[in-house]
mmCIF file of C-alpha atoms in Angstrom:
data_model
loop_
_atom_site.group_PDB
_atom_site.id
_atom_site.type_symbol
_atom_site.label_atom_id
_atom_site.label_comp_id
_atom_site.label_asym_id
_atom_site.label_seq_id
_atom_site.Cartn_x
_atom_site.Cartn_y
_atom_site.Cartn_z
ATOM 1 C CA UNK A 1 -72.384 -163.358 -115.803
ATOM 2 C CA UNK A 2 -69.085 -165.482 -115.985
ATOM 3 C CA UNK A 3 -68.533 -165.517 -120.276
ATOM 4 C CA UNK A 4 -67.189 -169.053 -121.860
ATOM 5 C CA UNK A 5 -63.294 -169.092 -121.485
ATOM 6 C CA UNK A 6 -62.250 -168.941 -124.833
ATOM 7 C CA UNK A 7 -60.293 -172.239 -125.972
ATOM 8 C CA UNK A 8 -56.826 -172.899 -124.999
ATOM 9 C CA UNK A 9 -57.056 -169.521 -121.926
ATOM 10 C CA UNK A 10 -54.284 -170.400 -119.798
ATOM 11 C CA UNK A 11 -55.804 -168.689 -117.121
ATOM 12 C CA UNK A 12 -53.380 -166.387 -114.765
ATOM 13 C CA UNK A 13 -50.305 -167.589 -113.575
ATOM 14 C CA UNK A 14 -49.168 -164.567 -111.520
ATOM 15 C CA UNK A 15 -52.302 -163.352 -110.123
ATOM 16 C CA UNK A 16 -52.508 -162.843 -106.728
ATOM 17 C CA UNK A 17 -55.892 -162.112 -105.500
ATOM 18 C CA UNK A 18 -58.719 -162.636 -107.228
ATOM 19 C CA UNK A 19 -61.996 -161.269 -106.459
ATOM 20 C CA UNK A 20 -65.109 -162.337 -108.173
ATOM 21 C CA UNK A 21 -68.094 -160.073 -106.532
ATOM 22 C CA UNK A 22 -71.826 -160.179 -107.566
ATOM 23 C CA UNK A 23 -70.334 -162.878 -110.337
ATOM 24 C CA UNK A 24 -73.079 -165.655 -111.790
ATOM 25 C CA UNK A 25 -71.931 -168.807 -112.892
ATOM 26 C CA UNK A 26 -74.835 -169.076 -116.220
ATOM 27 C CA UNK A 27 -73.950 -171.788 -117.558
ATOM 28 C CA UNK A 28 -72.832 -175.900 -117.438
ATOM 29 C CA UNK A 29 -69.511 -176.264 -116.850
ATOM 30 C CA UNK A 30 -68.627 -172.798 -115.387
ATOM 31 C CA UNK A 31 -67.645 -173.637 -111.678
ATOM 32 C CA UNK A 32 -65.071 -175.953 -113.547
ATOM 33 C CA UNK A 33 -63.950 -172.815 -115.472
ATOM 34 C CA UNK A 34 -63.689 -171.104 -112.373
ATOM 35 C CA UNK A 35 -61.592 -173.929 -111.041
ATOM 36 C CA UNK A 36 -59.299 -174.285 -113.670
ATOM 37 C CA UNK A 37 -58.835 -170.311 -113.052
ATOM 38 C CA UNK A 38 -58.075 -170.686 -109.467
ATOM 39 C CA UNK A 39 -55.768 -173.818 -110.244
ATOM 40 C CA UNK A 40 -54.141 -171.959 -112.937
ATOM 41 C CA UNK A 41 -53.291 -169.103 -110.394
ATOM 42 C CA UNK A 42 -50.156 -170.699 -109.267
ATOM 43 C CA UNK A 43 -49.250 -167.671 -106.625
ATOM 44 C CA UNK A 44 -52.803 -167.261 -105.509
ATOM 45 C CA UNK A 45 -52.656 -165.603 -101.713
ATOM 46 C CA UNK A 46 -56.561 -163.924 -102.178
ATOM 47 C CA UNK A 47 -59.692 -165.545 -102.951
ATOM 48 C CA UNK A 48 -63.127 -163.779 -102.519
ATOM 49 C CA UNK A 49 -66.044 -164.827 -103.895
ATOM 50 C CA UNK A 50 -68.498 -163.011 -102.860
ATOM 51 C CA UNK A 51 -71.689 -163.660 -103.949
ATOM 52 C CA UNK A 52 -71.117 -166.180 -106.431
ATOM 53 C CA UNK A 53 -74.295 -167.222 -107.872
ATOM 54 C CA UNK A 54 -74.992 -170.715 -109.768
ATOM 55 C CA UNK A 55 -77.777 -170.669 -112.447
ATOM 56 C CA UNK A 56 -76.434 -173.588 -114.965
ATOM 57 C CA UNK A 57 -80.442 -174.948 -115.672
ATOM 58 C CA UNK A 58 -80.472 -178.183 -114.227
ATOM 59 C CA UNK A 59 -78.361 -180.381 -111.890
ATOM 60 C CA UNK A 60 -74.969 -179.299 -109.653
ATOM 61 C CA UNK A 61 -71.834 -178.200 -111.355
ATOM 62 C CA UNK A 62 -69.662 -179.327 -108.696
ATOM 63 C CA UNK A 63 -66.036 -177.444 -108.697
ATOM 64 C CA UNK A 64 -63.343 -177.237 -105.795
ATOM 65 C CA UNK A 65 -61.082 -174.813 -104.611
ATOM 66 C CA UNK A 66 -57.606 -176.102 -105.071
ATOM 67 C CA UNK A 67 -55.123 -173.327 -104.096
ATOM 68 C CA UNK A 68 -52.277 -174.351 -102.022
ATOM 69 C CA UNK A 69 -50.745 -171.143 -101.433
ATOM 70 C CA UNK A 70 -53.881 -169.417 -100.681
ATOM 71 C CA UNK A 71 -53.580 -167.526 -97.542
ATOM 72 C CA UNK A 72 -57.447 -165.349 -97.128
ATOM 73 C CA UNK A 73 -60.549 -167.283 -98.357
ATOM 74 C CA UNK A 74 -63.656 -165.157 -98.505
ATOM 75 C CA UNK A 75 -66.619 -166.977 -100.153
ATOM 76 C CA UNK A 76 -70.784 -166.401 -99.996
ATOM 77 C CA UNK A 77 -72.778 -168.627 -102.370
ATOM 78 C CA UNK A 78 -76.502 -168.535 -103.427
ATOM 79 C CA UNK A 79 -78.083 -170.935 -104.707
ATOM 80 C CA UNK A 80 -80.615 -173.729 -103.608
ATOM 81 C CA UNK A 81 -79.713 -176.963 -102.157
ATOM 82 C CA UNK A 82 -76.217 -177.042 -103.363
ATOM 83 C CA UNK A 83 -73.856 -174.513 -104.803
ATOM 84 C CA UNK A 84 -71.268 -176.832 -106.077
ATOM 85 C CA UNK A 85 -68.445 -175.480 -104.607
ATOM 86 C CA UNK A 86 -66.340 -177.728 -102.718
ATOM 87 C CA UNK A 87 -62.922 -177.692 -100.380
ATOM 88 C CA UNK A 88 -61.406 -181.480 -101.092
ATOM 89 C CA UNK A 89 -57.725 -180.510 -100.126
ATOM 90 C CA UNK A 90 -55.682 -178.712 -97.641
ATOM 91 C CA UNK A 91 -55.008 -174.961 -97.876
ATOM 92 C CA UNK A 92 -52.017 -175.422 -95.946
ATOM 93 C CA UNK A 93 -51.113 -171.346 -95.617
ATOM 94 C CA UNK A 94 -54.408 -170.169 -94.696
ATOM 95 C CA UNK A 95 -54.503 -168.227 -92.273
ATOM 96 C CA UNK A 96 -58.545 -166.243 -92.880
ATOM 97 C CA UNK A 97 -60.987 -167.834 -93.912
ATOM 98 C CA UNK A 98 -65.178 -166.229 -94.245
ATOM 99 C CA UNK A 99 -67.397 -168.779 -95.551
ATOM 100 C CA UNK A 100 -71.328 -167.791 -96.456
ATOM 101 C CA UNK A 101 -73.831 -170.368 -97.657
ATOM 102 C CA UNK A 102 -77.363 -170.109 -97.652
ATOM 103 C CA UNK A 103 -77.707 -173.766 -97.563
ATOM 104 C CA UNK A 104 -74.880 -176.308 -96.559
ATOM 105 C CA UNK A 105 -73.565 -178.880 -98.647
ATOM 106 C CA UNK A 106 -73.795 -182.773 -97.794
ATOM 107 C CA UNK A 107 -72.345 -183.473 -94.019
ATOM 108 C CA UNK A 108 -69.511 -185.365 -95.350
ATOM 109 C CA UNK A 109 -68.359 -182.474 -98.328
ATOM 110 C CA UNK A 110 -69.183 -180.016 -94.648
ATOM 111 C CA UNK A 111 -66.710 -182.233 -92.653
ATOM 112 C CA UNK A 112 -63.842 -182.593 -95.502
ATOM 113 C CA UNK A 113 -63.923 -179.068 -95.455
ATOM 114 C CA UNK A 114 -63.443 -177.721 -92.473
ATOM 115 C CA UNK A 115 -60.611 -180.124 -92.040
ATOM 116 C CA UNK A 116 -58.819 -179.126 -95.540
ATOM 117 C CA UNK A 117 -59.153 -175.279 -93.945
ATOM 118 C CA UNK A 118 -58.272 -176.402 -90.147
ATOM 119 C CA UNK A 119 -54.989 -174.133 -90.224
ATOM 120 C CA UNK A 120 -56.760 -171.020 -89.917
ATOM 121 C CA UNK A 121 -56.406 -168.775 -87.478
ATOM 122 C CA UNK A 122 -59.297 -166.590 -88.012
ATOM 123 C CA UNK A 123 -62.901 -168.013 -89.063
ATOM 124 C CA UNK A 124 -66.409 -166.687 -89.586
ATOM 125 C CA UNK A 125 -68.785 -169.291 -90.875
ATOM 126 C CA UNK A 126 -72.376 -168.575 -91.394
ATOM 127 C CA UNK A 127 -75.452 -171.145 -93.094
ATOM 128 C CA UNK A 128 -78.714 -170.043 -93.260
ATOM 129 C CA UNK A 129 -80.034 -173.698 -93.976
ATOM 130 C CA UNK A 130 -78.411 -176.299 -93.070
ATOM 131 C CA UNK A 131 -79.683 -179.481 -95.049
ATOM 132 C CA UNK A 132 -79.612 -182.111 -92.113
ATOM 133 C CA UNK A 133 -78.383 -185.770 -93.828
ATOM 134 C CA UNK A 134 -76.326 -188.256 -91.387
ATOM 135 C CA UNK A 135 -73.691 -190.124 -92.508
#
């Protein structure tokens, strides 16, 4: 399990890569933690998250992936109908990108996506489920 950051963390402003593996997000609030980690990781080339699991008791703790630098994305998420995690801006540098769900988000958070990651050069995608809502 993910703990509570304690108040005031700054986070890590010269990491790198980051890999969260077999991680569960317990609690309300923690996918924003996790953001405000990633966000905090100014130099941030890595990211796998692989599986991140979301257990928070009730409702969708919906948290992006804002990493503008980021150059290899590797993400698998568990979890229901919705895992929360979303892609709302351009990763401008990436260049890799593997991306697991076992159900897909709404079509429109799907579509953003996939055009804030359209600079890859390299892409596995896999779903499941896909959840099948027009818009």
């Amino acid at each position: 399990d993910m703990p509570a950051a304690p108040p005031g963390f700054p986070g890590f402003p010269n990491l790198e890569r980051l890999d969260l593996v077999y991680v569960t997000l317990p609690f309300a609030g923690a996918g924003t933690q996790l953001e405000h980690l990633i966000v905090a990781a100014e130099k941030l080339a890595v990211l796998n998250l692989s599986p991140v699991i979301t257990i928070n008791g009730g409702g969708v703790d919906t948290w992006a992936i804002r990493a503008p630098k980021l150059r290899k994305l590797y993400i698998t998420m568990d979890m229901g109908d919705d895992n929360g995690c979303r892609i709302p801006m351009p990763l401008p540098m990436l260049e890799e990108a593997t991306i697991s769900f076992d159900r897909l988000f709404g079509t429109q958070d799907f579509l953003d996506a996939f055009q804030n990651i359209s600079t890859v050069n390299k892409l596995f995608f896999k779903s499941d489920k896909v959840r099948r809502q027009t818009i």
